[in-house]
Amino acid sequence: MVRKSSLSTKFNLGRRKYCSTAETIYNAGPVPLAYAVFQPEAQSISKVPVIVLHGLLGSKQNWRGLGKAIAVKSQRKVYALDARNHGDSPHEEEFDYPLMAEDVKYFMSLQSIPEAVIIGHSMGGRTAMHMALTNANLVNKLVIVDVSPGKLPKESKSSVNYMLAMIDALNSIPKLSLVQARKELDTILSKTIPEEGIRQFLLTNLTEKNKNLSWKANLEVLQKKFSSSIMEFPSVSSHFMKETLFICGENSPYVKSEDYPYIKTLFPKAEFVRVPGAGHWVHSEKPSDFLEALHNFL
């Protein structure tokens, strides 16, 4: 019998108070991350938990449906985290993969999680790779969704255009309710972003606080750090010798077959699954295929 899953959304307050989305702080250390928990209605869950890391301009909410499904299918507790400068997590001036990996490590420490299966998509996948390469003892298994540690394709640079469009669009509309603003922004963004799915994804960042609209993602910092901190993967001399799965979209340019040898040098036990008909957002475009590949691996 399939059990239902339950959801709770929480915040790691840790050593600092939670920051509002409008506040950017200079801090060189790890930050407390906002997170959601998904778990099956089992009396006891003894398996190693799963931690999910979203991609650029995403959030834990993008994994709400899949988080529940993973919890039920695997009978594991699943944590979906908001990266710094995303979702409900603090805004920080400092932003790169080593820091995001330290944030995950700090989260695990606060939650008393000795090791976890780490799943990461795109930017989150690179964070997961860096964490596995530098803190292998914390990673039980590694699942990377459509990204490699090598050079990113030119298509990834479109994210900068998305961020610029989002900033300009919000600055151009009058004071509206959240629902009205969402419709108006969708119309404005459609002039430069014709793909409706991408626009709807970006609009999940829209929020309202004290009757003021803003983007949850810290677009100014993300735009500024894009070339140096998102496009470039840090040089790491170590290897991750545990089981690793790369789930890639058949139609995506992010992981090509010629990337496999380099990936294998860092992740010798890497396996590859290419999902037919899927692009970069494999998990949302082909959720059943994604879940099957993940379940078989776990």
PDB file of C-alpha atoms in Angstrom:
ATOM      1  CA  MET A   1       0.000   0.000   0.000  1.00  0.00           C
ATOM      2  CA  VAL A   2       1.287   3.467  -0.865  1.00  0.00           C
ATOM      3  CA  ARG A   3       1.497   5.711   2.149  1.00  0.00           C
ATOM      4  CA  LYS A   4       0.751   9.392   2.004  1.00  0.00           C
ATOM      5  CA  SER A   5       3.522  11.813   2.830  1.00  0.00           C
ATOM      6  CA  SER A   6       3.477  14.792   5.106  1.00  0.00           C
ATOM      7  CA  LEU A   7       5.104  18.188   4.546  1.00  0.00           C
ATOM      8  CA  SER A   8       6.421  20.787   6.898  1.00  0.00           C
ATOM      9  CA  THR A   9       8.399  23.911   6.077  1.00  0.00           C
ATOM     10  CA  LYS A  10      10.967  25.083   8.590  1.00  0.00           C
ATOM     11  CA  PHE A  11      13.897  27.403   9.041  1.00  0.00           C
ATOM     12  CA  ASN A  12      17.338  26.747  10.458  1.00  0.00           C
ATOM     13  CA  LEU A  13      17.854  29.645  12.823  1.00  0.00           C
ATOM     14  CA  GLY A  14      21.199  28.339  14.087  1.00  0.00           C
ATOM     15  CA  ARG A  15      23.667  31.057  15.019  1.00  0.00           C
ATOM     16  CA  ARG A  16      21.823  33.897  13.278  1.00  0.00           C
ATOM     17  CA  LYS A  17      18.387  35.340  12.956  1.00  0.00           C
ATOM     18  CA  TYR A  18      16.568  34.714   9.704  1.00  0.00           C
ATOM     19  CA  CYS A  19      17.028  37.547   7.193  1.00  0.00           C
ATOM     20  CA  SER A  20      14.252  39.093   5.133  1.00  0.00           C
ATOM     21  CA  THR A  21      14.458  38.784   1.353  1.00  0.00           C
ATOM     22  CA  ALA A  22      15.230  42.490   1.053  1.00  0.00           C
ATOM     23  CA  GLU A  23      18.333  42.370   3.232  1.00  0.00           C
ATOM     24  CA  THR A  24      21.783  41.455   1.925  1.00  0.00           C
ATOM     25  CA  ILE A  25      24.429  40.622   4.525  1.00  0.00           C
ATOM     26  CA  TYR A  26      28.181  40.329   4.249  1.00  0.00           C
ATOM     27  CA  ASN A  27      29.147  37.060   5.893  1.00  0.00           C
ATOM     28  CA  ALA A  28      32.056  34.769   5.045  1.00  0.00           C
ATOM     29  CA  GLY A  29      30.764  31.715   6.901  1.00  0.00           C
ATOM     30  CA  PRO A  30      27.908  29.263   6.366  1.00  0.00           C
ATOM     31  CA  VAL A  31      24.322  30.475   6.691  1.00  0.00           C
ATOM     32  CA  PRO A  32      21.170  28.788   8.034  1.00  0.00           C
ATOM     33  CA  LEU A  33      19.044  27.526   5.130  1.00  0.00           C
ATOM     34  CA  ALA A  34      15.268  27.427   4.839  1.00  0.00           C
ATOM     35  CA  TYR A  35      13.989  23.953   4.094  1.00  0.00           C
ATOM     36  CA  ALA A  36      10.948  21.728   3.607  1.00  0.00           C
ATOM     37  CA  VAL A  37      10.598  18.188   4.941  1.00  0.00           C
ATOM     38  CA  PHE A  38       8.764  15.364   3.190  1.00  0.00           C
ATOM     39  CA  GLN A  39       8.329  11.993   4.828  1.00  0.00           C
ATOM     40  CA  PRO A  40       6.191   8.855   4.527  1.00  0.00           C
ATOM     41  CA  GLU A  41       3.816   8.032   7.356  1.00  0.00           C
ATOM     42  CA  ALA A  42       6.062   5.304   8.681  1.00  0.00           C
ATOM     43  CA  GLN A  43       6.500   4.895  12.406  1.00  0.00           C
ATOM     44  CA  SER A  44      10.259   4.777  12.076  1.00  0.00           C
ATOM     45  CA  ILE A  45      12.516   5.722   9.186  1.00  0.00           C
ATOM     46  CA  SER A  46      15.966   4.233   9.600  1.00  0.00           C
ATOM     47  CA  LYS A  47      17.276   4.742   6.064  1.00  0.00           C
ATOM     48  CA  VAL A  48      19.777   7.450   5.199  1.00  0.00           C
ATOM     49  CA  PRO A  49      17.800  10.649   4.394  1.00  0.00           C
ATOM     50  CA  VAL A  50      17.786  12.515   1.092  1.00  0.00           C
ATOM     51  CA  ILE A  51      18.792  16.165   0.669  1.00  0.00           C
ATOM     52  CA  VAL A  52      17.702  17.955  -2.524  1.00  0.00           C
ATOM     53  CA  LEU A  53      19.471  21.046  -3.901  1.00  0.00           C
ATOM     54  CA  HIS A  54      17.655  23.113  -6.533  1.00  0.00           C
ATOM     55  CA  GLY A  55      19.055  24.980  -9.530  1.00  0.00           C
ATOM     56  CA  LEU A  56      19.638  28.664 -10.250  1.00  0.00           C
ATOM     57  CA  LEU A  57      16.536  30.831  -9.628  1.00  0.00           C
ATOM     58  CA  GLY A  58      14.732  27.811  -8.199  1.00  0.00           C
ATOM     59  CA  SER A  59      13.657  26.962  -4.659  1.00  0.00           C
ATOM     60  CA  LYS A  60      12.541  24.125  -2.420  1.00  0.00           C
ATOM     61  CA  GLN A  61       8.995  24.634  -3.710  1.00  0.00           C
ATOM     62  CA  ASN A  62      10.034  23.363  -7.157  1.00  0.00           C
ATOM     63  CA  TRP A  63      10.591  19.957  -5.503  1.00  0.00           C
ATOM     64  CA  ARG A  64       7.343  19.838  -3.527  1.00  0.00           C
ATOM     65  CA  GLY A  65       5.645  17.157  -5.637  1.00  0.00           C
ATOM     66  CA  LEU A  66       8.780  15.140  -6.327  1.00  0.00           C
ATOM     67  CA  GLY A  67       9.920  15.460  -2.717  1.00  0.00           C
ATOM     68  CA  LYS A  68       6.707  13.775  -1.568  1.00  0.00           C
ATOM     69  CA  ALA A  69       7.045  11.110  -4.262  1.00  0.00           C
ATOM     70  CA  ILE A  70      10.667  10.363  -3.392  1.00  0.00           C
ATOM     71  CA  ALA A  71       9.764  10.081   0.301  1.00  0.00           C
ATOM     72  CA  VAL A  72       6.938   7.629  -0.383  1.00  0.00           C
ATOM     73  CA  LYS A  73       8.765   5.552  -2.995  1.00  0.00           C
ATOM     74  CA  SER A  74      12.052   5.300  -1.101  1.00  0.00           C
ATOM     75  CA  GLN A  75      10.609   5.342   2.446  1.00  0.00           C
ATOM     76  CA  ARG A  76      13.161   7.979   3.348  1.00  0.00           C
ATOM     77  CA  LYS A  77      12.909  11.411   4.901  1.00  0.00           C
ATOM     78  CA  VAL A  78      13.537  14.054   2.226  1.00  0.00           C
ATOM     79  CA  TYR A  79      14.811  17.577   2.881  1.00  0.00           C
ATOM     80  CA  ALA A  80      14.518  20.188   0.107  1.00  0.00           C
ATOM     81  CA  LEU A  81      16.739  23.197   0.817  1.00  0.00           C
ATOM     82  CA  ASP A  82      16.711  26.804  -0.354  1.00  0.00           C
ATOM     83  CA  ALA A  83      20.226  27.852  -1.371  1.00  0.00           C
ATOM     84  CA  ARG A  84      21.568  31.163  -0.119  1.00  0.00           C
ATOM     85  CA  ASN A  85      20.157  34.055  -2.184  1.00  0.00           C
ATOM     86  CA  HIS A  86      17.168  31.872  -3.155  1.00  0.00           C
ATOM     87  CA  GLY A  87      13.706  31.130  -1.794  1.00  0.00           C
ATOM     88  CA  ASP A  88      13.384  31.880   1.918  1.00  0.00           C
ATOM     89  CA  SER A  89      17.078  31.580   2.745  1.00  0.00           C
ATOM     90  CA  PRO A  90      19.218  34.610   3.678  1.00  0.00           C
ATOM     91  CA  HIS A  91      20.565  37.036   1.110  1.00  0.00           C
ATOM     92  CA  GLU A  92      24.343  37.131   1.137  1.00  0.00           C
ATOM     93  CA  GLU A  93      26.903  39.150  -0.784  1.00  0.00           C
ATOM     94  CA  GLU A  94      29.269  36.161  -0.845  1.00  0.00           C
ATOM     95  CA  PHE A  95      28.188  33.441  -3.249  1.00  0.00           C
ATOM     96  CA  ASP A  96      30.035  30.456  -4.722  1.00  0.00           C
ATOM     97  CA  TYR A  97      29.984  26.649  -4.750  1.00  0.00           C
ATOM     98  CA  PRO A  98      32.345  26.122  -1.790  1.00  0.00           C
ATOM     99  CA  LEU A  99      30.187  28.400   0.369  1.00  0.00           C
ATOM    100  CA  MET A 100      26.959  26.696  -0.740  1.00  0.00           C
ATOM    101  CA  ALA A 101      28.505  23.323   0.071  1.00  0.00           C
ATOM    102  CA  GLU A 102      29.449  24.640   3.516  1.00  0.00           C
ATOM    103  CA  ASP A 103      25.832  25.780   3.970  1.00  0.00           C
ATOM    104  CA  VAL A 104      24.651  22.210   3.313  1.00  0.00           C
ATOM    105  CA  LYS A 105      27.265  20.852   5.718  1.00  0.00           C
ATOM    106  CA  TYR A 106      26.087  23.347   8.349  1.00  0.00           C
ATOM    107  CA  PHE A 107      22.465  22.328   7.735  1.00  0.00           C
ATOM    108  CA  MET A 108      23.365  18.667   8.299  1.00  0.00           C
ATOM    109  CA  SER A 109      25.168  19.589  11.504  1.00  0.00           C
ATOM    110  CA  LEU A 110      22.155  21.498  12.842  1.00  0.00           C
ATOM    111  CA  GLN A 111      19.838  18.613  11.944  1.00  0.00           C
ATOM    112  CA  SER A 112      22.228  15.978  13.371  1.00  0.00           C
ATOM    113  CA  ILE A 113      22.404  14.202   9.992  1.00  0.00           C
ATOM    114  CA  PRO A 114      25.668  12.189   9.832  1.00  0.00           C
ATOM    115  CA  GLU A 115      25.322  11.357   6.123  1.00  0.00           C
ATOM    116  CA  ALA A 116      22.762  11.795   3.351  1.00  0.00           C
ATOM    117  CA  VAL A 117      21.965  10.948  -0.234  1.00  0.00           C
ATOM    118  CA  ILE A 118      22.553  14.268  -1.987  1.00  0.00           C
ATOM    119  CA  ILE A 119      20.518  15.120  -5.099  1.00  0.00           C
ATOM    120  CA  GLY A 120      21.343  18.313  -6.971  1.00  0.00           C
ATOM    121  CA  HIS A 121      20.036  19.853 -10.182  1.00  0.00           C
ATOM    122  CA  SER A 122      22.131  22.256 -12.280  1.00  0.00           C
ATOM    123  CA  MET A 123      23.616  24.802  -9.828  1.00  0.00           C
ATOM    124  CA  GLY A 124      22.541  22.513  -6.994  1.00  0.00           C
ATOM    125  CA  GLY A 125      24.250  19.622  -8.762  1.00  0.00           C
ATOM    126  CA  ARG A 126      27.536  21.494  -8.835  1.00  0.00           C
ATOM    127  CA  THR A 127      27.130  22.332  -5.148  1.00  0.00           C
ATOM    128  CA  ALA A 128      26.498  18.627  -4.491  1.00  0.00           C
ATOM    129  CA  MET A 129      29.589  17.624  -6.502  1.00  0.00           C
ATOM    130  CA  HIS A 130      31.794  20.054  -4.618  1.00  0.00           C
ATOM    131  CA  MET A 131      30.459  18.809  -1.302  1.00  0.00           C
ATOM    132  CA  ALA A 132      31.068  15.170  -2.275  1.00  0.00           C
ATOM    133  CA  LEU A 133      34.617  15.946  -3.385  1.00  0.00           C
ATOM    134  CA  THR A 134      35.484  17.879  -0.226  1.00  0.00           C
ATOM    135  CA  ASN A 135      33.308  16.156   2.416  1.00  0.00           C
ATOM    136  CA  ALA A 136      32.885  12.599   1.145  1.00  0.00           C
ATOM    137  CA  ASN A 137      32.123  11.297   4.646  1.00  0.00           C
ATOM    138  CA  LEU A 138      28.845  13.244   4.665  1.00  0.00           C
ATOM    139  CA  VAL A 139      27.620  11.900   1.318  1.00  0.00           C
ATOM    140  CA  ASN A 140      26.195   8.373   1.224  1.00  0.00           C
ATOM    141  CA  LYS A 141      25.320   8.444  -2.486  1.00  0.00           C
ATOM    142  CA  LEU A 142      25.360  11.239  -5.048  1.00  0.00           C
ATOM    143  CA  VAL A 143      22.756  12.038  -7.707  1.00  0.00           C
ATOM    144  CA  ILE A 144      23.510  14.805 -10.208  1.00  0.00           C
ATOM    145  CA  VAL A 145      20.714  16.062 -12.437  1.00  0.00           C
ATOM    146  CA  ASP A 146      21.783  17.379 -15.845  1.00  0.00           C
ATOM    147  CA  VAL A 147      25.005  19.214 -15.143  1.00  0.00           C
ATOM    148  CA  SER A 148      28.710  18.390 -15.237  1.00  0.00           C
ATOM    149  CA  PRO A 149      31.800  19.721 -13.458  1.00  0.00           C
ATOM    150  CA  GLY A 150      33.147  20.766 -16.857  1.00  0.00           C
ATOM    151  CA  LYS A 151      32.405  23.803 -18.973  1.00  0.00           C
ATOM    152  CA  LEU A 152      28.768  24.843 -19.073  1.00  0.00           C
ATOM    153  CA  PRO A 153      27.109  25.275 -22.489  1.00  0.00           C
ATOM    154  CA  LYS A 154      26.460  28.714 -23.945  1.00  0.00           C
ATOM    155  CA  GLU A 155      22.728  28.173 -23.352  1.00  0.00           C
ATOM    156  CA  SER A 156      23.297  28.586 -19.620  1.00  0.00           C
ATOM    157  CA  LYS A 157      24.168  32.264 -20.151  1.00  0.00           C
ATOM    158  CA  SER A 158      20.510  32.944 -20.943  1.00  0.00           C
ATOM    159  CA  SER A 159      19.996  32.990 -17.158  1.00  0.00           C
ATOM    160  CA  VAL A 160      21.614  36.438 -17.043  1.00  0.00           C
ATOM    161  CA  ASN A 161      19.071  37.706 -19.568  1.00  0.00           C
ATOM    162  CA  TYR A 162      16.272  36.218 -17.464  1.00  0.00           C
ATOM    163  CA  MET A 163      17.507  38.042 -14.378  1.00  0.00           C
ATOM    164  CA  LEU A 164      17.814  41.367 -16.203  1.00  0.00           C
ATOM    165  CA  ALA A 165      14.318  40.926 -17.622  1.00  0.00           C
ATOM    166  CA  MET A 166      12.918  40.138 -14.169  1.00  0.00           C
ATOM    167  CA  ILE A 167      14.507  43.244 -12.624  1.00  0.00           C
ATOM    168  CA  ASP A 168      13.291  45.525 -15.431  1.00  0.00           C
ATOM    169  CA  ALA A 169       9.799  44.023 -15.439  1.00  0.00           C
ATOM    170  CA  LEU A 170       9.205  44.501 -11.714  1.00  0.00           C
ATOM    171  CA  ASN A 171      10.509  48.069 -11.883  1.00  0.00           C
ATOM    172  CA  SER A 172       8.116  48.896 -14.714  1.00  0.00           C
ATOM    173  CA  ILE A 173       4.778  47.929 -13.156  1.00  0.00           C
ATOM    174  CA  PRO A 174       2.575  50.039 -10.843  1.00  0.00           C
ATOM    175  CA  LYS A 175       1.640  48.909  -7.344  1.00  0.00           C
ATOM    176  CA  LEU A 176      -0.555  45.844  -7.835  1.00  0.00           C
ATOM    177  CA  SER A 177      -1.767  42.868  -5.849  1.00  0.00           C
ATOM    178  CA  LEU A 178       0.297  39.690  -6.055  1.00  0.00           C
ATOM    179  CA  VAL A 179      -2.185  38.030  -8.435  1.00  0.00           C
ATOM    180  CA  GLN A 180      -2.467  41.093 -10.669  1.00  0.00           C
ATOM    181  CA  ALA A 181       1.294  41.598 -10.694  1.00  0.00           C
ATOM    182  CA  ARG A 182       1.904  37.973 -11.682  1.00  0.00           C
ATOM    183  CA  LYS A 183      -0.329  38.390 -14.749  1.00  0.00           C
ATOM    184  CA  GLU A 184       1.200  41.745 -15.672  1.00  0.00           C
ATOM    185  CA  LEU A 185       4.758  40.484 -15.264  1.00  0.00           C
ATOM    186  CA  ASP A 186       3.996  37.407 -17.346  1.00  0.00           C
ATOM    187  CA  THR A 187       2.825  39.663 -20.174  1.00  0.00           C
ATOM    188  CA  ILE A 188       5.927  41.849 -19.936  1.00  0.00           C
ATOM    189  CA  LEU A 189       8.335  38.913 -19.713  1.00  0.00           C
ATOM    190  CA  SER A 190       6.692  37.221 -22.711  1.00  0.00           C
ATOM    191  CA  LYS A 191       8.237  39.907 -24.945  1.00  0.00           C
ATOM    192  CA  THR A 192      11.756  38.625 -24.195  1.00  0.00           C
ATOM    193  CA  ILE A 193      11.043  35.116 -22.853  1.00  0.00           C
ATOM    194  CA  PRO A 194       8.592  33.368 -25.225  1.00  0.00           C
ATOM    195  CA  GLU A 195       8.681  30.013 -23.389  1.00  0.00           C
ATOM    196  CA  GLU A 196       5.687  29.950 -21.029  1.00  0.00           C
ATOM    197  CA  GLY A 197       7.187  27.196 -18.857  1.00  0.00           C
ATOM    198  CA  ILE A 198      10.317  29.252 -18.175  1.00  0.00           C
ATOM    199  CA  ARG A 199       8.233  32.334 -17.348  1.00  0.00           C
ATOM    200  CA  GLN A 200       6.082  30.377 -14.894  1.00  0.00           C
ATOM    201  CA  PHE A 201       9.243  28.982 -13.298  1.00  0.00           C
ATOM    202  CA  LEU A 202      10.711  32.482 -12.913  1.00  0.00           C
ATOM    203  CA  LEU A 203       7.449  33.864 -11.527  1.00  0.00           C
ATOM    204  CA  THR A 204       7.584  31.405  -8.618  1.00  0.00           C
ATOM    205  CA  ASN A 205      10.156  33.886  -7.268  1.00  0.00           C
ATOM    206  CA  LEU A 206       7.578  36.669  -6.933  1.00  0.00           C
ATOM    207  CA  THR A 207       6.622  37.472  -3.355  1.00  0.00           C
ATOM    208  CA  GLU A 208       4.829  40.158  -1.383  1.00  0.00           C
ATOM    209  CA  LYS A 209       5.775  41.478   2.025  1.00  0.00           C
ATOM    210  CA  ASN A 210       4.127  44.422   3.746  1.00  0.00           C
ATOM    211  CA  LYS A 211       2.276  45.112   0.462  1.00  0.00           C
ATOM    212  CA  ASN A 212       5.572  45.467  -1.380  1.00  0.00           C
ATOM    213  CA  LEU A 213       6.434  43.160  -4.259  1.00  0.00           C
ATOM    214  CA  SER A 214       9.919  41.723  -4.666  1.00  0.00           C
ATOM    215  CA  TRP A 215      11.794  38.774  -6.099  1.00  0.00           C
ATOM    216  CA  LYS A 216      12.776  36.082  -3.601  1.00  0.00           C
ATOM    217  CA  ALA A 217      16.007  35.425  -5.495  1.00  0.00           C
ATOM    218  CA  ASN A 218      18.753  37.976  -4.848  1.00  0.00           C
ATOM    219  CA  LEU A 219      19.016  38.892  -8.520  1.00  0.00           C
ATOM    220  CA  GLU A 220      21.570  41.658  -8.098  1.00  0.00           C
ATOM    221  CA  VAL A 221      24.132  39.390  -6.410  1.00  0.00           C
ATOM    222  CA  LEU A 222      23.360  36.381  -8.632  1.00  0.00           C
ATOM    223  CA  GLN A 223      23.817  38.480 -11.754  1.00  0.00           C
ATOM    224  CA  LYS A 224      27.070  39.959 -10.450  1.00  0.00           C
ATOM    225  CA  LYS A 225      28.491  36.572  -9.428  1.00  0.00           C
ATOM    226  CA  PHE A 226      27.252  34.595 -12.441  1.00  0.00           C
ATOM    227  CA  SER A 227      30.438  34.454 -14.525  1.00  0.00           C
ATOM    228  CA  SER A 228      32.876  33.882 -11.676  1.00  0.00           C
ATOM    229  CA  SER A 229      30.832  31.808  -9.228  1.00  0.00           C
ATOM    230  CA  ILE A 230      28.197  29.914 -11.239  1.00  0.00           C
ATOM    231  CA  MET A 231      29.781  29.319 -14.646  1.00  0.00           C
ATOM    232  CA  GLU A 232      33.123  28.253 -13.150  1.00  0.00           C
ATOM    233  CA  PHE A 233      33.483  25.040 -11.120  1.00  0.00           C
ATOM    234  CA  PRO A 234      36.279  25.192  -8.512  1.00  0.00           C
ATOM    235  CA  SER A 235      39.385  23.113  -9.117  1.00  0.00           C
ATOM    236  CA  VAL A 236      39.423  20.144  -6.719  1.00  0.00           C
ATOM    237  CA  SER A 237      42.174  17.526  -6.598  1.00  0.00           C
ATOM    238  CA  SER A 238      40.240  14.845  -4.698  1.00  0.00           C
ATOM    239  CA  HIS A 239      37.920  12.100  -5.986  1.00  0.00           C
ATOM    240  CA  PHE A 240      34.545  10.814  -4.802  1.00  0.00           C
ATOM    241  CA  MET A 241      34.807   7.041  -4.636  1.00  0.00           C
ATOM    242  CA  LYS A 242      31.180   6.233  -3.780  1.00  0.00           C
ATOM    243  CA  GLU A 243      28.187   5.452  -5.971  1.00  0.00           C
ATOM    244  CA  THR A 244      27.205   8.347  -8.218  1.00  0.00           C
ATOM    245  CA  LEU A 245      24.400   8.716 -10.743  1.00  0.00           C
ATOM    246  CA  PHE A 246      24.105  11.375 -13.451  1.00  0.00           C
ATOM    247  CA  ILE A 247      20.519  11.727 -14.733  1.00  0.00           C
ATOM    248  CA  CYS A 248      20.658  13.728 -17.959  1.00  0.00           C
ATOM    249  CA  GLY A 249      18.153  14.977 -20.504  1.00  0.00           C
ATOM    250  CA  GLU A 250      18.506  13.446 -23.968  1.00  0.00           C
ATOM    251  CA  ASN A 251      17.875  16.860 -25.552  1.00  0.00           C
ATOM    252  CA  SER A 252      20.007  18.856 -23.098  1.00  0.00           C
ATOM    253  CA  PRO A 253      23.441  20.279 -23.970  1.00  0.00           C
ATOM    254  CA  TYR A 254      24.580  20.331 -20.339  1.00  0.00           C
ATOM    255  CA  VAL A 255      26.099  16.832 -20.196  1.00  0.00           C
ATOM    256  CA  LYS A 256      27.502  15.380 -23.417  1.00  0.00           C
ATOM    257  CA  SER A 257      28.986  11.930 -23.951  1.00  0.00           C
ATOM    258  CA  GLU A 258      32.404  13.523 -24.478  1.00  0.00           C
ATOM    259  CA  ASP A 259      32.154  14.834 -20.887  1.00  0.00           C
ATOM    260  CA  TYR A 260      31.994  11.301 -19.459  1.00  0.00           C
ATOM    261  CA  PRO A 261      35.776  10.639 -19.283  1.00  0.00           C
ATOM    262  CA  TYR A 262      36.421  13.845 -17.312  1.00  0.00           C
ATOM    263  CA  ILE A 263      33.474  13.149 -15.002  1.00  0.00           C
ATOM    264  CA  LYS A 264      34.875   9.651 -14.415  1.00  0.00           C
ATOM    265  CA  THR A 265      38.203  11.093 -13.269  1.00  0.00           C
ATOM    266  CA  LEU A 266      36.415  12.873 -10.400  1.00  0.00           C
ATOM    267  CA  PHE A 267      33.665  10.304  -9.867  1.00  0.00           C
ATOM    268  CA  PRO A 268      35.111   6.884 -10.836  1.00  0.00           C
ATOM    269  CA  LYS A 269      31.881   5.030  -9.967  1.00  0.00           C
ATOM    270  CA  ALA A 270      29.665   7.377 -11.992  1.00  0.00           C
ATOM    271  CA  GLU A 271      26.769   5.866 -13.931  1.00  0.00           C
ATOM    272  CA  PHE A 272      24.800   7.749 -16.581  1.00  0.00           C
ATOM    273  CA  VAL A 273      21.106   7.679 -17.447  1.00  0.00           C
ATOM    274  CA  ARG A 274      19.818   9.724 -20.378  1.00  0.00           C
ATOM    275  CA  VAL A 275      16.078  10.348 -20.212  1.00  0.00           C
ATOM    276  CA  PRO A 276      14.477  10.269 -23.694  1.00  0.00           C
ATOM    277  CA  GLY A 277      12.714  13.452 -24.733  1.00  0.00           C
ATOM    278  CA  ALA A 278      13.892  15.457 -21.726  1.00  0.00           C
ATOM    279  CA  GLY A 279      15.750  18.750 -21.683  1.00  0.00           C
ATOM    280  CA  HIS A 280      17.605  20.463 -18.851  1.00  0.00           C
ATOM    281  CA  TRP A 281      14.696  20.254 -16.369  1.00  0.00           C
ATOM    282  CA  VAL A 282      14.633  16.448 -16.491  1.00  0.00           C
ATOM    283  CA  HIS A 283      12.822  15.998 -13.187  1.00  0.00           C
ATOM    284  CA  SER A 284       9.930  18.315 -14.085  1.00  0.00           C
ATOM    285  CA  GLU A 285       9.677  17.377 -17.774  1.00  0.00           C
ATOM    286  CA  LYS A 286       9.790  13.606 -17.233  1.00  0.00           C
ATOM    287  CA  PRO A 287       9.044  13.044 -13.533  1.00  0.00           C
ATOM    288  CA  SER A 288       8.105   9.352 -13.900  1.00  0.00           C
ATOM    289  CA  ASP A 289      11.314   8.522 -15.774  1.00  0.00           C
ATOM    290  CA  PHE A 290      13.321  10.544 -13.278  1.00  0.00           C
ATOM    291  CA  LEU A 291      11.748   8.765 -10.303  1.00  0.00           C
ATOM    292  CA  GLU A 292      12.319   5.356 -11.873  1.00  0.00           C
ATOM    293  CA  ALA A 293      16.022   6.068 -12.488  1.00  0.00           C
ATOM    294  CA  LEU A 294      16.412   7.440  -8.948  1.00  0.00           C
ATOM    295  CA  HIS A 295      14.555   4.524  -7.349  1.00  0.00           C
ATOM    296  CA  ASN A 296      16.631   1.942  -9.224  1.00  0.00           C
ATOM    297  CA  PHE A 297      19.807   3.691  -8.068  1.00  0.00           C
ATOM    298  CA  LEU A 298      18.748   3.948  -4.431  1.00  0.00           C
TER     299      LEU A 298
END
